[in-house]
C-alpha cells in the first residue's frame, strides 16, 4: 500500500502545473468532453496537500493545519479556474462569430421580388442558418460537459463547476463590454453633431448585435442573458464613472479594489487600453 501511495503521489506536480495550463486549455477547446477527465485530474491534485501537512498533523497542531490546508486549497482552486476559463473564452469567440453572421444576413424581402433574387435569398438564408446551427451546437457541447461534472472538493474547499463557469462568463462579458467602450474615441476635439453621433451609432449597433447573439444562447448557458448583459454594462459604466470622478475632482486615482463597483472575478481596466486613448482614461472623459 505504501508503494502505491508513493507512486500515485502528485505532490511534485505543484511546480509543474503552470507549464501544462495552456495544454489543458487547448484540450478543452478541442474536446468539450475532456472536462470530465480534467475533473479527475483536479481531484488527484488534492494529494499535493499531503506533503506540507504531514509533519503538522504529526505535531497535532490543528490550527496550523487548517491555515496551510486553506492556502494550498485556494491555490488549487485558482489553478482550476484559470484552466476552465478557456470554456467561457471559447463561448464568447463563438458568440462573436454569431454576431458577425447576424450582421451579414440578407436584408428583408421587398413587396415585389424576382425569381432569381428569391432563390439567392433562400440560399443565403439556408447557409447562414446552417452556420448558426453549427456554432450553437458547439456551445451546447461545451455546456453539457460542465453540467455533467459533479461538485468537487479540492482540499478544504467545495467547488461548484457551474458557479465557476458563471464567474468565467461574467469575466469574459465584462472584458467584451470594456473593449467595446474602449473603441469609442474621436479624431479631433471639435466635431459637428453628426461626427459626434456617428461613433455612438456604430458602438450601439455592435452592442445590439452582441446582445441578441448572447440572448440566442441563453437556453444553453442556463442563465438570463439579457439580465447578465445589463448588469455587467451598468457595472462597467459605473466603475469607469467612479474612477473618472476621482481623476477629475480629487486629482488622484483610488485603488480599483476600493470602488463599490469592482469585482475581483471580473475586473475592469482603467485607463482603458485603446490605441487612440490620448484624451482621457475612458470613453466618458473622451466624450465630455
mmCIF file of C-alpha atoms in Angstrom:
data_model
loop_
_atom_site.group_PDB
_atom_site.id
_atom_site.type_symbol
_atom_site.label_atom_id
_atom_site.label_comp_id
_atom_site.label_asym_id
_atom_site.label_seq_id
_atom_site.Cartn_x
_atom_site.Cartn_y
_atom_site.Cartn_z
ATOM 1 C CA UNK A 1 0.000 0.000 0.000
ATOM 2 C CA UNK A 2 2.829 2.386 0.843
ATOM 3 C CA UNK A 3 4.424 1.726 -2.553
ATOM 4 C CA UNK A 4 1.144 2.519 -4.324
ATOM 5 C CA UNK A 5 0.780 5.735 -2.320
ATOM 6 C CA UNK A 6 4.332 6.739 -3.224
ATOM 7 C CA UNK A 7 3.820 6.059 -6.943
ATOM 8 C CA UNK A 8 0.437 7.841 -7.004
ATOM 9 C CA UNK A 9 1.687 10.858 -5.057
ATOM 10 C CA UNK A 10 1.343 14.045 -7.154
ATOM 11 C CA UNK A 11 2.899 16.471 -4.708
ATOM 12 C CA UNK A 12 5.779 17.005 -7.149
ATOM 13 C CA UNK A 13 3.262 18.435 -9.655
ATOM 14 C CA UNK A 14 2.891 21.670 -7.663
ATOM 15 C CA UNK A 15 5.706 23.402 -9.543
ATOM 16 C CA UNK A 16 4.909 21.734 -12.873
ATOM 17 C CA UNK A 17 1.264 22.834 -13.097
ATOM 18 C CA UNK A 18 1.904 26.137 -14.847
ATOM 19 C CA UNK A 19 3.648 24.505 -17.801
ATOM 20 C CA UNK A 20 0.538 22.458 -18.611
ATOM 21 C CA UNK A 21 -2.090 25.211 -18.275
ATOM 22 C CA UNK A 22 -2.019 26.099 -21.969
ATOM 23 C CA UNK A 23 -2.161 22.420 -22.967
ATOM 24 C CA UNK A 24 -5.217 21.855 -20.784
ATOM 25 C CA UNK A 25 -6.916 24.899 -22.297
ATOM 26 C CA UNK A 26 -6.235 23.614 -25.807
ATOM 27 C CA UNK A 27 -7.640 20.233 -24.829
ATOM 28 C CA UNK A 28 -10.874 21.854 -23.631
ATOM 29 C CA UNK A 29 -11.176 23.868 -26.835
ATOM 30 C CA UNK A 30 -10.671 20.765 -28.998
ATOM 31 C CA UNK A 31 -12.806 18.351 -26.980
ATOM 32 C CA UNK A 32 -15.536 19.698 -24.643
ATOM 33 C CA UNK A 33 -15.993 16.238 -23.107
ATOM 34 C CA UNK A 34 -12.465 16.451 -21.676
ATOM 35 C CA UNK A 35 -13.943 18.426 -18.736
ATOM 36 C CA UNK A 36 -14.665 15.101 -17.013
ATOM 37 C CA UNK A 37 -11.066 13.951 -17.376
ATOM 38 C CA UNK A 38 -9.759 17.267 -16.072
ATOM 39 C CA UNK A 39 -12.073 16.989 -13.059
ATOM 40 C CA UNK A 40 -10.408 13.675 -12.184
ATOM 41 C CA UNK A 41 -7.015 15.366 -12.522
ATOM 42 C CA UNK A 42 -8.039 18.238 -10.239
ATOM 43 C CA UNK A 43 -9.267 15.780 -7.606
ATOM 44 C CA UNK A 44 -5.987 13.883 -7.821
ATOM 45 C CA UNK A 45 -4.047 17.113 -7.435
ATOM 46 C CA UNK A 46 -5.566 17.425 -3.976
ATOM 47 C CA UNK A 47 -2.862 14.953 -2.887
ATOM 48 C CA UNK A 48 -0.490 17.923 -3.087
ATOM 49 C CA UNK A 49 -1.754 18.815 0.374
ATOM 50 C CA UNK A 50 -0.333 15.663 1.925
ATOM 51 C CA UNK A 51 3.338 16.675 1.799
ATOM 52 C CA UNK A 52 3.096 20.059 3.590
ATOM 53 C CA UNK A 53 0.523 18.752 6.102
ATOM 54 C CA UNK A 54 2.270 15.509 7.090
ATOM 55 C CA UNK A 55 4.576 16.933 9.771
ATOM 56 C CA UNK A 56 1.978 19.447 11.000
ATOM 57 C CA UNK A 57 -0.519 16.634 11.593
ATOM 58 C CA UNK A 58 2.112 14.563 13.360
ATOM 59 C CA UNK A 59 2.695 17.511 15.673
ATOM 60 C CA UNK A 60 -1.051 17.697 16.342
ATOM 61 C CA UNK A 61 -1.290 21.415 15.521
ATOM 62 C CA UNK A 62 -4.828 21.706 14.115
ATOM 63 C CA UNK A 63 -4.834 25.499 13.729
ATOM 64 C CA UNK A 64 -1.704 25.478 11.556
ATOM 65 C CA UNK A 65 -3.056 22.522 9.591
ATOM 66 C CA UNK A 66 -6.230 24.462 8.796
ATOM 67 C CA UNK A 67 -4.238 27.508 7.642
ATOM 68 C CA UNK A 68 -1.876 25.506 5.424
ATOM 69 C CA UNK A 69 -4.713 23.422 4.002
ATOM 70 C CA UNK A 70 -6.723 26.559 3.235
ATOM 71 C CA UNK A 71 -3.760 28.179 1.464
ATOM 72 C CA UNK A 72 -2.955 25.248 -0.818
ATOM 73 C CA UNK A 73 -6.655 24.561 -1.477
ATOM 74 C CA UNK A 74 -7.146 28.173 -2.583
ATOM 75 C CA UNK A 75 -4.163 27.888 -4.931
ATOM 76 C CA UNK A 76 -5.595 24.685 -6.435
ATOM 77 C CA UNK A 77 -8.989 26.316 -6.971
ATOM 78 C CA UNK A 78 -7.284 29.310 -8.573
ATOM 79 C CA UNK A 79 -5.448 26.995 -10.970
ATOM 80 C CA UNK A 80 -8.674 25.133 -11.790
ATOM 81 C CA UNK A 81 -10.459 28.415 -12.540
ATOM 82 C CA UNK A 82 -7.654 29.542 -14.844
ATOM 83 C CA UNK A 83 -7.922 26.280 -16.819
ATOM 84 C CA UNK A 84 -11.729 26.218 -17.003
ATOM 85 C CA UNK A 85 -11.715 29.879 -18.085
ATOM 86 C CA UNK A 86 -10.976 28.534 -21.564
ATOM 87 C CA UNK A 87 -14.635 27.434 -21.820
ATOM 88 C CA UNK A 88 -16.149 30.944 -21.376
ATOM 89 C CA UNK A 89 -13.408 32.320 -23.610
ATOM 90 C CA UNK A 90 -14.344 29.847 -26.345
ATOM 91 C CA UNK A 91 -18.074 30.541 -25.853
ATOM 92 C CA UNK A 92 -17.521 34.253 -26.420
ATOM 93 C CA UNK A 93 -15.410 33.592 -29.505
ATOM 94 C CA UNK A 94 -18.366 31.620 -30.863
ATOM 95 C CA UNK A 95 -20.637 34.456 -29.758
ATOM 96 C CA UNK A 96 -18.597 36.926 -31.807
ATOM 97 C CA UNK A 97 -18.939 34.675 -34.844
ATOM 98 C CA UNK A 98 -22.711 34.510 -34.314
ATOM 99 C CA UNK A 99 -22.808 38.286 -34.101
ATOM 100 C CA UNK A 100 -20.879 38.607 -37.376
ATOM 101 C CA UNK A 101 -23.245 36.157 -39.068
ATOM 102 C CA UNK A 102 -26.217 38.154 -37.907
ATOM 103 C CA UNK A 103 -24.679 41.351 -39.267
ATOM 104 C CA UNK A 104 -24.216 39.760 -42.712
ATOM 105 C CA UNK A 105 -27.737 38.349 -43.006
ATOM 106 C CA UNK A 106 -29.583 39.335 -46.211
ATOM 107 C CA UNK A 107 -31.995 42.279 -45.878
ATOM 108 C CA UNK A 108 -35.743 41.756 -45.595
ATOM 109 C CA UNK A 109 -37.666 40.963 -48.778
ATOM 110 C CA UNK A 110 -39.472 43.739 -50.592
ATOM 111 C CA UNK A 111 -43.085 43.569 -51.729
ATOM 112 C CA UNK A 112 -42.009 42.618 -55.254
ATOM 113 C CA UNK A 113 -39.039 40.364 -55.972
ATOM 114 C CA UNK A 114 -37.840 38.402 -58.965
ATOM 115 C CA UNK A 115 -37.399 34.620 -59.044
ATOM 116 C CA UNK A 116 -33.606 34.862 -59.285
ATOM 117 C CA UNK A 117 -33.405 37.217 -56.306
ATOM 118 C CA UNK A 118 -35.742 34.945 -54.332
ATOM 119 C CA UNK A 119 -33.538 31.900 -54.994
ATOM 120 C CA UNK A 120 -30.400 33.830 -53.982
ATOM 121 C CA UNK A 121 -32.121 34.984 -50.785
ATOM 122 C CA UNK A 122 -33.139 31.416 -49.929
ATOM 123 C CA UNK A 123 -29.609 30.095 -50.498
ATOM 124 C CA UNK A 124 -28.031 32.796 -48.332
ATOM 125 C CA UNK A 125 -30.556 32.233 -45.561
ATOM 126 C CA UNK A 126 -30.027 28.455 -45.631
ATOM 127 C CA UNK A 127 -26.249 28.834 -45.443
ATOM 128 C CA UNK A 128 -26.487 31.313 -42.551
ATOM 129 C CA UNK A 129 -28.899 29.079 -40.631
ATOM 130 C CA UNK A 130 -26.579 26.090 -41.107
ATOM 131 C CA UNK A 131 -23.575 28.011 -39.749
ATOM 132 C CA UNK A 132 -25.612 29.319 -36.804
ATOM 133 C CA UNK A 133 -26.721 25.768 -36.040
ATOM 134 C CA UNK A 134 -23.107 24.509 -36.020
ATOM 135 C CA UNK A 135 -21.930 27.286 -33.701
ATOM 136 C CA UNK A 136 -24.880 26.729 -31.361
ATOM 137 C CA UNK A 137 -24.131 23.006 -31.262
ATOM 138 C CA UNK A 138 -20.541 23.680 -30.159
ATOM 139 C CA UNK A 139 -21.792 25.885 -27.317
ATOM 140 C CA UNK A 140 -24.290 23.175 -26.296
ATOM 141 C CA UNK A 141 -21.495 20.578 -26.164
ATOM 142 C CA UNK A 142 -19.354 22.846 -24.003
ATOM 143 C CA UNK A 143 -22.230 23.386 -21.576
ATOM 144 C CA UNK A 144 -23.042 19.683 -21.452
ATOM 145 C CA UNK A 145 -19.523 18.951 -20.257
ATOM 146 C CA UNK A 146 -19.982 21.416 -17.379
ATOM 147 C CA UNK A 147 -23.475 20.209 -16.470
ATOM 148 C CA UNK A 148 -22.313 16.588 -16.259
ATOM 149 C CA UNK A 149 -19.424 17.492 -13.950
ATOM 150 C CA UNK A 150 -20.265 16.924 -10.298
ATOM 151 C CA UNK A 151 -19.322 19.105 -7.363
ATOM 152 C CA UNK A 152 -15.656 18.644 -6.470
ATOM 153 C CA UNK A 153 -13.836 19.006 -3.158
ATOM 154 C CA UNK A 154 -10.339 20.395 -3.622
ATOM 155 C CA UNK A 155 -8.616 20.102 -0.279
ATOM 156 C CA UNK A 156 -10.705 22.135 2.137
ATOM 157 C CA UNK A 157 -12.827 23.986 -0.488
ATOM 158 C CA UNK A 158 -16.062 22.806 -2.084
ATOM 159 C CA UNK A 159 -16.139 23.789 -5.770
ATOM 160 C CA UNK A 160 -19.289 24.000 -7.904
ATOM 161 C CA UNK A 161 -18.241 23.842 -11.588
ATOM 162 C CA UNK A 162 -21.374 25.696 -12.697
ATOM 163 C CA UNK A 163 -20.527 28.633 -10.423
ATOM 164 C CA UNK A 164 -17.002 28.656 -11.825
ATOM 165 C CA UNK A 165 -18.494 28.787 -15.325
ATOM 166 C CA UNK A 166 -20.811 31.695 -14.454
ATOM 167 C CA UNK A 167 -17.914 33.665 -12.991
ATOM 168 C CA UNK A 168 -15.954 32.967 -16.165
ATOM 169 C CA UNK A 169 -18.852 34.158 -18.325
ATOM 170 C CA UNK A 170 -19.099 37.377 -16.318
ATOM 171 C CA UNK A 171 -15.346 37.939 -16.671
ATOM 172 C CA UNK A 172 -15.435 37.478 -20.453
ATOM 173 C CA UNK A 173 -18.604 39.577 -20.791
ATOM 174 C CA UNK A 174 -17.093 42.429 -18.781
ATOM 175 C CA UNK A 175 -13.956 42.255 -20.937
ATOM 176 C CA UNK A 176 -16.046 42.360 -24.116
ATOM 177 C CA UNK A 177 -18.056 45.380 -22.905
ATOM 178 C CA UNK A 178 -14.874 47.131 -21.807
ATOM 179 C CA UNK A 179 -13.292 46.517 -25.214
ATOM 180 C CA UNK A 180 -16.430 47.766 -26.968
ATOM 181 C CA UNK A 181 -16.452 51.026 -24.989
ATOM 182 C CA UNK A 182 -12.693 51.472 -25.398
ATOM 183 C CA UNK A 183 -13.180 51.628 -29.183
ATOM 184 C CA UNK A 184 -15.220 54.814 -28.739
ATOM 185 C CA UNK A 185 -12.868 57.712 -29.438
ATOM 186 C CA UNK A 186 -12.915 60.813 -31.612
ATOM 187 C CA UNK A 187 -10.286 62.025 -34.097
ATOM 188 C CA UNK A 188 -10.458 65.737 -33.141
ATOM 189 C CA UNK A 189 -11.735 67.858 -30.282
ATOM 190 C CA UNK A 190 -14.090 69.975 -32.427
ATOM 191 C CA UNK A 191 -16.797 67.897 -34.078
ATOM 192 C CA UNK A 192 -20.117 68.525 -35.717
ATOM 193 C CA UNK A 193 -23.251 66.913 -34.327
ATOM 194 C CA UNK A 194 -23.182 64.190 -36.983
ATOM 195 C CA UNK A 195 -19.498 63.438 -36.395
ATOM 196 C CA UNK A 196 -20.175 63.143 -32.663
ATOM 197 C CA UNK A 197 -23.198 60.858 -33.039
ATOM 198 C CA UNK A 198 -21.718 58.528 -35.692
ATOM 199 C CA UNK A 199 -19.276 56.639 -33.377
ATOM 200 C CA UNK A 200 -22.073 56.129 -30.832
ATOM 201 C CA UNK A 201 -24.322 54.653 -33.503
ATOM 202 C CA UNK A 202 -21.591 52.202 -34.560
ATOM 203 C CA UNK A 203 -20.985 51.094 -30.974
ATOM 204 C CA UNK A 204 -24.732 50.816 -30.319
ATOM 205 C CA UNK A 205 -25.218 48.588 -33.367
ATOM 206 C CA UNK A 206 -22.359 46.299 -32.301
ATOM 207 C CA UNK A 207 -23.755 46.124 -28.764
ATOM 208 C CA UNK A 208 -27.245 45.236 -30.025
ATOM 209 C CA UNK A 209 -25.855 42.506 -32.262
ATOM 210 C CA UNK A 210 -23.803 41.003 -29.419
ATOM 211 C CA UNK A 211 -26.735 41.195 -27.004
ATOM 212 C CA UNK A 212 -29.030 39.399 -29.483
ATOM 213 C CA UNK A 213 -26.449 36.673 -30.036
ATOM 214 C CA UNK A 214 -25.946 36.311 -26.285
ATOM 215 C CA UNK A 215 -29.718 36.027 -25.815
ATOM 216 C CA UNK A 216 -29.827 33.351 -28.528
ATOM 217 C CA UNK A 217 -27.519 31.173 -26.404
ATOM 218 C CA UNK A 218 -29.142 31.721 -23.006
ATOM 219 C CA UNK A 219 -31.075 28.427 -23.055
ATOM 220 C CA UNK A 220 -27.784 26.546 -23.412
ATOM 221 C CA UNK A 221 -25.961 28.687 -20.843
ATOM 222 C CA UNK A 222 -28.683 28.214 -18.257
ATOM 223 C CA UNK A 223 -28.879 31.907 -17.314
ATOM 224 C CA UNK A 224 -30.830 35.033 -18.201
ATOM 225 C CA UNK A 225 -28.574 36.511 -20.854
ATOM 226 C CA UNK A 226 -30.206 39.941 -21.021
ATOM 227 C CA UNK A 227 -30.175 40.314 -17.229
ATOM 228 C CA UNK A 228 -26.466 39.410 -17.117
ATOM 229 C CA UNK A 229 -25.746 41.742 -20.052
ATOM 230 C CA UNK A 230 -27.498 44.739 -18.445
ATOM 231 C CA UNK A 231 -25.949 44.004 -15.076
ATOM 232 C CA UNK A 232 -22.399 43.979 -16.456
ATOM 233 C CA UNK A 233 -22.927 47.008 -18.732
ATOM 234 C CA UNK A 234 -24.195 49.004 -15.746
ATOM 235 C CA UNK A 235 -21.349 47.835 -13.509
ATOM 236 C CA UNK A 236 -18.634 48.652 -16.065
ATOM 237 C CA UNK A 237 -20.028 52.136 -16.772
ATOM 238 C CA UNK A 238 -20.463 52.927 -13.055
ATOM 239 C CA UNK A 239 -16.921 51.740 -12.333
ATOM 240 C CA UNK A 240 -15.460 53.946 -15.078
ATOM 241 C CA UNK A 241 -17.574 56.915 -13.943
ATOM 242 C CA UNK A 242 -16.359 56.475 -10.352
ATOM 243 C CA UNK A 243 -12.732 56.443 -11.482
ATOM 244 C CA UNK A 244 -13.247 59.467 -13.745
ATOM 245 C CA UNK A 245 -14.793 61.430 -10.872
ATOM 246 C CA UNK A 246 -11.762 60.803 -8.687
ATOM 247 C CA UNK A 247 -9.378 61.679 -11.525
ATOM 248 C CA UNK A 248 -11.210 64.966 -12.206
ATOM 249 C CA UNK A 249 -12.179 66.181 -8.726
ATOM 250 C CA UNK A 250 -9.512 64.719 -6.467
ATOM 251 C CA UNK A 251 -6.656 64.600 -8.983
ATOM 252 C CA UNK A 252 -5.772 61.059 -7.968
ATOM 253 C CA UNK A 253 -6.967 57.560 -8.713
ATOM 254 C CA UNK A 254 -8.165 55.274 -5.931
ATOM 255 C CA UNK A 255 -7.263 51.599 -5.851
ATOM 256 C CA UNK A 256 -9.624 49.703 -8.120
ATOM 257 C CA UNK A 257 -10.468 47.291 -5.305
ATOM 258 C CA UNK A 258 -11.744 50.185 -3.149
ATOM 259 C CA UNK A 259 -14.554 51.146 -5.530
ATOM 260 C CA UNK A 260 -18.027 49.697 -4.838
ATOM 261 C CA UNK A 261 -18.332 48.519 -8.437
ATOM 262 C CA UNK A 262 -15.145 46.455 -8.525
ATOM 263 C CA UNK A 263 -15.445 42.677 -8.878
ATOM 264 C CA UNK A 264 -12.200 40.702 -8.396
ATOM 265 C CA UNK A 265 -13.602 37.894 -10.560
ATOM 266 C CA UNK A 266 -14.405 40.290 -13.432
ATOM 267 C CA UNK A 267 -12.030 43.289 -13.146
ATOM 268 C CA UNK A 268 -12.235 46.367 -15.355
ATOM 269 C CA UNK A 269 -9.116 48.226 -16.504
ATOM 270 C CA UNK A 270 -8.644 51.973 -16.035
ATOM 271 C CA UNK A 271 -7.361 53.739 -18.059
ATOM 272 C CA UNK A 272 -8.596 51.590 -20.914
ATOM 273 C CA UNK A 273 -6.189 50.065 -23.413
ATOM 274 C CA UNK A 274 -7.485 51.637 -26.634
ATOM 275 C CA UNK A 275 -4.778 52.676 -29.074
ATOM 276 C CA UNK A 276 -6.397 56.061 -29.603
ATOM 277 C CA UNK A 277 -6.670 56.895 -25.922
ATOM 278 C CA UNK A 278 -4.805 60.201 -25.716
ATOM 279 C CA UNK A 279 -7.582 62.376 -24.242
ATOM 280 C CA UNK A 280 -8.620 60.580 -21.081
ATOM 281 C CA UNK A 281 -8.900 57.431 -19.059
ATOM 282 C CA UNK A 282 -12.083 56.056 -20.614
ATOM 283 C CA UNK A 283 -14.807 56.771 -23.174
ATOM 284 C CA UNK A 284 -16.506 59.076 -20.618
ATOM 285 C CA UNK A 285 -13.714 61.680 -20.472
ATOM 286 C CA UNK A 286 -13.106 61.393 -24.219
ATOM 287 C CA UNK A 287 -16.781 62.131 -24.886
ATOM 288 C CA UNK A 288 -17.046 65.019 -22.396
#
